[in-house]
Coordinates of C-alpha atoms in Angstrom, one line a residue:
M1 CA -113.0 259.2 -108.2
A2 CA -113.8 259.2 -104.3
N3 CA -110.6 260.1 -102.1
P4 CA -109.7 258.0 -99.2
P5 CA -110.8 259.3 -95.9
L6 CA -108.6 261.3 -93.6
S7 CA -108.0 260.1 -90.3
S8 CA -108.8 263.0 -87.7
P9 CA -106.5 264.4 -85.1
S10 CA -108.3 262.8 -82.4
S11 CA -107.7 259.5 -83.7
S12 CA -103.9 260.0 -84.4
S13 CA -103.7 261.1 -81.1
N14 CA -105.2 258.1 -79.4
A15 CA -102.9 255.9 -81.4
A16 CA -99.8 257.7 -80.2
D17 CA -101.3 257.7 -76.4
K18 CA -101.9 254.1 -76.6
P19 CA -99.7 252.1 -74.3
R20 CA -96.6 250.1 -75.8
A21 CA -95.7 246.7 -74.3
P22 CA -92.9 247.1 -71.9
V23 CA -89.3 246.1 -73.3
V24 CA -87.8 243.4 -70.6
A25 CA -84.3 244.1 -69.9
V26 CA -82.1 241.4 -70.2
S27 CA -78.6 241.2 -68.1
L28 CA -76.3 239.2 -65.7
L29 CA -77.9 240.8 -62.2
Q30 CA -81.6 240.7 -63.7
P31 CA -82.9 237.9 -64.5
R32 CA -85.4 237.8 -67.8
V33 CA -88.1 235.8 -66.1
A34 CA -88.2 237.9 -63.0
V35 CA -88.5 241.4 -64.6
A36 CA -91.2 239.9 -67.2
L37 CA -93.1 238.5 -64.0
G38 CA -93.1 241.7 -62.1
V39 CA -91.0 240.2 -59.2
P40 CA -89.7 242.8 -56.7
R41 CA -86.3 244.3 -57.7
R42 CA -84.8 243.3 -54.2
W43 CA -84.8 239.6 -55.4
H44 CA -83.2 240.0 -58.6
Y45 CA -79.8 240.3 -57.0
T46 CA -80.2 237.3 -54.9
L47 CA -81.6 235.2 -57.9
S48 CA -78.6 236.0 -59.8
A49 CA -76.0 235.0 -57.1
C50 CA -77.9 231.7 -56.6
R51 CA -77.7 231.2 -60.1
L52 CA -74.1 232.0 -60.6
L53 CA -73.3 229.2 -57.9
S54 CA -73.6 226.5 -60.5
I55 CA -70.5 227.3 -62.1
V56 CA -68.7 227.1 -58.8
P57 CA -68.0 223.7 -58.7
P58 CA -66.6 223.4 -62.5
I59 CA -64.3 226.2 -61.4
C60 CA -63.2 224.6 -58.2
W61 CA -63.0 220.9 -58.9
G62 CA -62.2 221.5 -62.8
L63 CA -60.1 224.4 -63.8
R64 CA -58.4 224.6 -60.6
F65 CA -56.7 221.3 -61.0
A66 CA -56.5 221.5 -64.7
L67 CA -54.3 225.0 -64.4
R68 CA -52.5 223.3 -61.7
F69 CA -51.5 220.3 -63.7
L70 CA -51.0 222.6 -66.7
L71 CA -48.3 224.6 -65.0
A72 CA -46.6 221.6 -63.8
D73 CA -46.3 219.9 -67.2
L74 CA -45.3 223.3 -68.6
L75 CA -42.5 223.4 -66.5
R76 CA -41.3 219.8 -66.8
L77 CA -41.2 220.3 -70.5
S78 CA -39.6 223.6 -70.5
N79 CA -36.6 222.1 -68.6
Q80 CA -36.4 218.6 -70.0
D81 CA -33.8 217.5 -72.1
H82 CA -33.9 217.9 -76.2
G83 CA -32.5 214.6 -76.4
R84 CA -35.4 212.7 -74.5
D85 CA -38.8 211.8 -75.8
T86 CA -41.0 214.4 -74.6
S87 CA -44.6 213.1 -76.2
I88 CA -45.9 212.0 -72.5
Y89 CA -45.5 215.8 -71.4
T90 CA -47.2 216.9 -74.5
F91 CA -50.0 214.5 -74.3
R92 CA -50.5 215.1 -70.7
L93 CA -50.5 219.0 -72.0
T94 CA -53.3 218.0 -74.9
E95 CA -55.3 216.1 -71.8
T96 CA -55.3 219.0 -69.5
A97 CA -56.4 221.6 -72.0
L98 CA -59.2 219.4 -72.9
A99 CA -60.2 218.9 -69.5
I100 CA -60.3 222.7 -69.3
I101 CA -62.6 222.9 -72.5
W102 CA -64.8 220.0 -71.0
S103 CA -65.0 221.9 -67.5
G104 CA -66.1 225.2 -69.0
A105 CA -68.6 223.6 -71.3
S106 CA -70.1 221.9 -68.0
A107 CA -69.9 225.4 -66.2
Y108 CA -71.8 226.4 -69.2
L109 CA -74.4 223.8 -69.0
A110 CA -74.7 223.9 -65.3
F111 CA -76.0 227.8 -65.4
F112 CA -77.9 227.1 -68.4
F113 CA -79.7 224.2 -66.9
T114 CA -80.2 226.0 -63.4
D115 CA -81.5 229.3 -65.2
C116 CA -84.1 227.1 -66.8
L117 CA -85.1 226.0 -63.5
M118 CA -85.3 229.1 -62.1
S119 CA -87.7 230.3 -65.2
R120 CA -90.0 227.6 -64.1
W121 CA -89.6 227.8 -60.4
L122 CA -90.6 231.5 -60.5
I123 CA -93.6 230.7 -62.3
N124 CA -95.2 228.3 -60.2
Y125 CA -93.6 229.6 -56.7
T126 CA -92.8 232.4 -54.6
P127 CA -89.0 234.2 -54.8
H128 CA -88.4 233.0 -51.6
A129 CA -89.1 229.3 -52.5
T130 CA -87.1 229.6 -55.6
V131 CA -84.0 231.0 -54.0
V132 CA -84.1 228.2 -51.4
R133 CA -84.7 225.5 -54.7
L134 CA -81.5 227.0 -56.3
F135 CA -79.4 227.0 -53.3
T136 CA -80.2 223.2 -52.7
I137 CA -79.6 222.4 -56.4
S138 CA -76.1 224.1 -56.5
C139 CA -74.9 222.4 -53.3
A140 CA -76.3 218.9 -54.7
F141 CA -74.0 219.5 -57.8
A142 CA -71.0 220.7 -55.9
Y143 CA -71.4 217.6 -53.7
L144 CA -71.3 215.1 -56.4
T145 CA -69.1 216.8 -58.5
S146 CA -66.6 216.6 -56.1
W147 CA -67.2 213.1 -55.5
I148 CA -67.2 212.2 -59.0
V149 CA -63.7 213.8 -59.4
Y150 CA -62.4 212.0 -56.3
L151 CA -64.0 208.6 -57.5
T152 CA -62.4 209.0 -61.1
G153 CA -59.1 210.1 -59.4
G154 CA -58.9 213.4 -61.5
S155 CA -57.7 215.5 -58.6
Q156 CA -54.3 213.4 -58.9
D157 CA -54.0 212.7 -62.5
P158 CA -54.7 214.8 -65.8
G159 CA -55.6 211.8 -67.9
L160 CA -58.2 211.3 -65.3
L161 CA -59.5 214.4 -65.0
L162 CA -60.4 214.7 -68.6
P163 CA -62.7 211.7 -68.6
A164 CA -64.2 213.0 -65.3
W165 CA -65.3 215.8 -66.5
I166 CA -66.6 214.5 -70.0
G167 CA -69.0 212.5 -67.9
I168 CA -70.1 215.2 -65.9
A169 CA -71.0 217.3 -69.0
T170 CA -72.8 214.0 -70.2
I171 CA -75.1 213.8 -66.9
L172 CA -75.8 217.5 -67.1
T173 CA -76.8 217.3 -70.9
A174 CA -79.2 214.2 -70.1
C175 CA -80.7 215.7 -66.7
Y176 CA -81.6 218.9 -68.9
H177 CA -83.3 216.9 -71.6
F178 CA -84.9 214.7 -69.0
T179 CA -86.3 217.6 -67.3
Q180 CA -87.4 219.8 -70.3
R181 CA -88.8 216.8 -72.4
K182 CA -92.4 218.2 -71.9
I183 CA -91.6 221.4 -72.7
R184 CA -90.8 222.6 -76.3
I185 CA -88.2 225.1 -76.2
R186 CA -86.0 224.4 -79.3
K187 CA -83.6 227.6 -78.7
E188 CA -82.3 226.3 -75.4
T189 CA -81.9 222.6 -76.6
F190 CA -80.1 223.5 -79.6
A191 CA -77.9 225.6 -77.3
S192 CA -77.3 222.9 -75.0
I193 CA -76.5 220.3 -78.0
S194 CA -74.0 222.7 -79.4
V195 CA -72.2 223.3 -76.2
F196 CA -71.8 219.3 -76.2
S197 CA -71.2 218.9 -79.8
I198 CA -68.6 221.9 -80.0
A199 CA -66.6 220.3 -77.0
S200 CA -66.7 216.8 -78.6
F201 CA -65.0 218.3 -81.8
I202 CA -62.2 220.1 -80.4
S203 CA -61.4 217.0 -78.3
M204 CA -61.6 214.9 -81.6
V205 CA -59.6 217.1 -83.6
A206 CA -57.0 217.7 -80.5
L207 CA -56.6 214.3 -80.3
L208 CA -56.1 213.6 -83.9
L209 CA -53.4 216.5 -84.3
H210 CA -51.5 214.7 -81.3
S211 CA -51.9 211.6 -82.9
H212 CA -50.4 212.4 -86.0
S213 CA -47.6 214.9 -84.4
T214 CA -45.7 212.4 -82.7
R215 CA -45.5 210.2 -85.7
V216 CA -42.3 209.8 -87.3
G217 CA -42.1 211.8 -90.3
Y218 CA -44.6 214.6 -89.2
Q219 CA -41.9 216.4 -86.9
N220 CA -40.3 218.4 -90.2
V221 CA -43.7 220.0 -91.1
P222 CA -43.9 223.6 -91.0
L223 CA -47.2 224.0 -89.0
V224 CA -46.1 221.7 -86.4
A225 CA -42.5 223.3 -85.9
L226 CA -44.5 226.8 -85.9
T227 CA -47.0 225.3 -83.3
K228 CA -44.3 224.1 -80.9
K229 CA -42.1 227.5 -81.2
A230 CA -45.3 229.4 -80.4
G231 CA -46.4 227.1 -77.6
H232 CA -42.7 227.5 -76.2
V233 CA -42.8 231.1 -76.4
A234 CA -46.4 231.4 -74.7
G235 CA -45.1 229.3 -71.9
H236 CA -41.9 231.5 -71.1
I237 CA -44.5 234.6 -71.2
I238 CA -47.0 232.7 -68.8
F239 CA -44.0 231.7 -66.2
R240 CA -42.8 235.6 -66.6
L241 CA -46.1 237.0 -65.7
L242 CA -47.2 234.8 -63.0
G243 CA -43.6 234.5 -61.3
V244 CA -43.9 230.9 -61.6
T245 CA -40.5 229.2 -60.6
M246 CA -39.7 225.6 -60.2
D247 CA -40.0 225.7 -56.1
M248 CA -43.9 226.5 -56.6
D249 CA -45.6 224.1 -54.0
G250 CA -47.3 221.3 -55.4
L251 CA -45.3 221.2 -58.5

């Protein structure tokens, strides 16, 4: 029976000396496509900064208004007489909390959409032209966001802030699928759909819980009582940490 041929030392050394494929580093300050395409390192921070500009509108016109409404309603609810109906304030709190969730979903979708555009632009254009395009689309998103929130009255009423950001998230999802319809990127498409679906599910559950908790006969449920007590305790802790008083401007 013939023995299998043994590999020579020269072939083993050649296999060991064979260059391996470079590992692409993935980080917030180093875009994956920029590293893979060999874009000079001096452009990485600029590209990342322009990409992060996409989350500024949800913070300025979403999170800022929602936190102001949330603190104001918590203060009114904590100083409300126990004999009076507080369902209107609890419903406003639910709407404000959902507005925060939808503005966060919009921030993720905007960042995700901008990152996909940056990847396509770096392949077809120079880094300088990509930076200009990223800055332009971020400015356009901020301008449109401010007008949508203003026209829907979201800056004045938390009940109007929620539908405004649901509409913005819907527009971002539609724009992403419209621009990426010719490219098969299943992972990114699944992620964008998942964010929208999760926000929709949380909204449905929160509104359903509020609808049942305000009905007569549901007030004595132990879970509802524990949740309300935990909410009051959390509100007092937040007020103590932030030093919030009733004399705050705008409340």
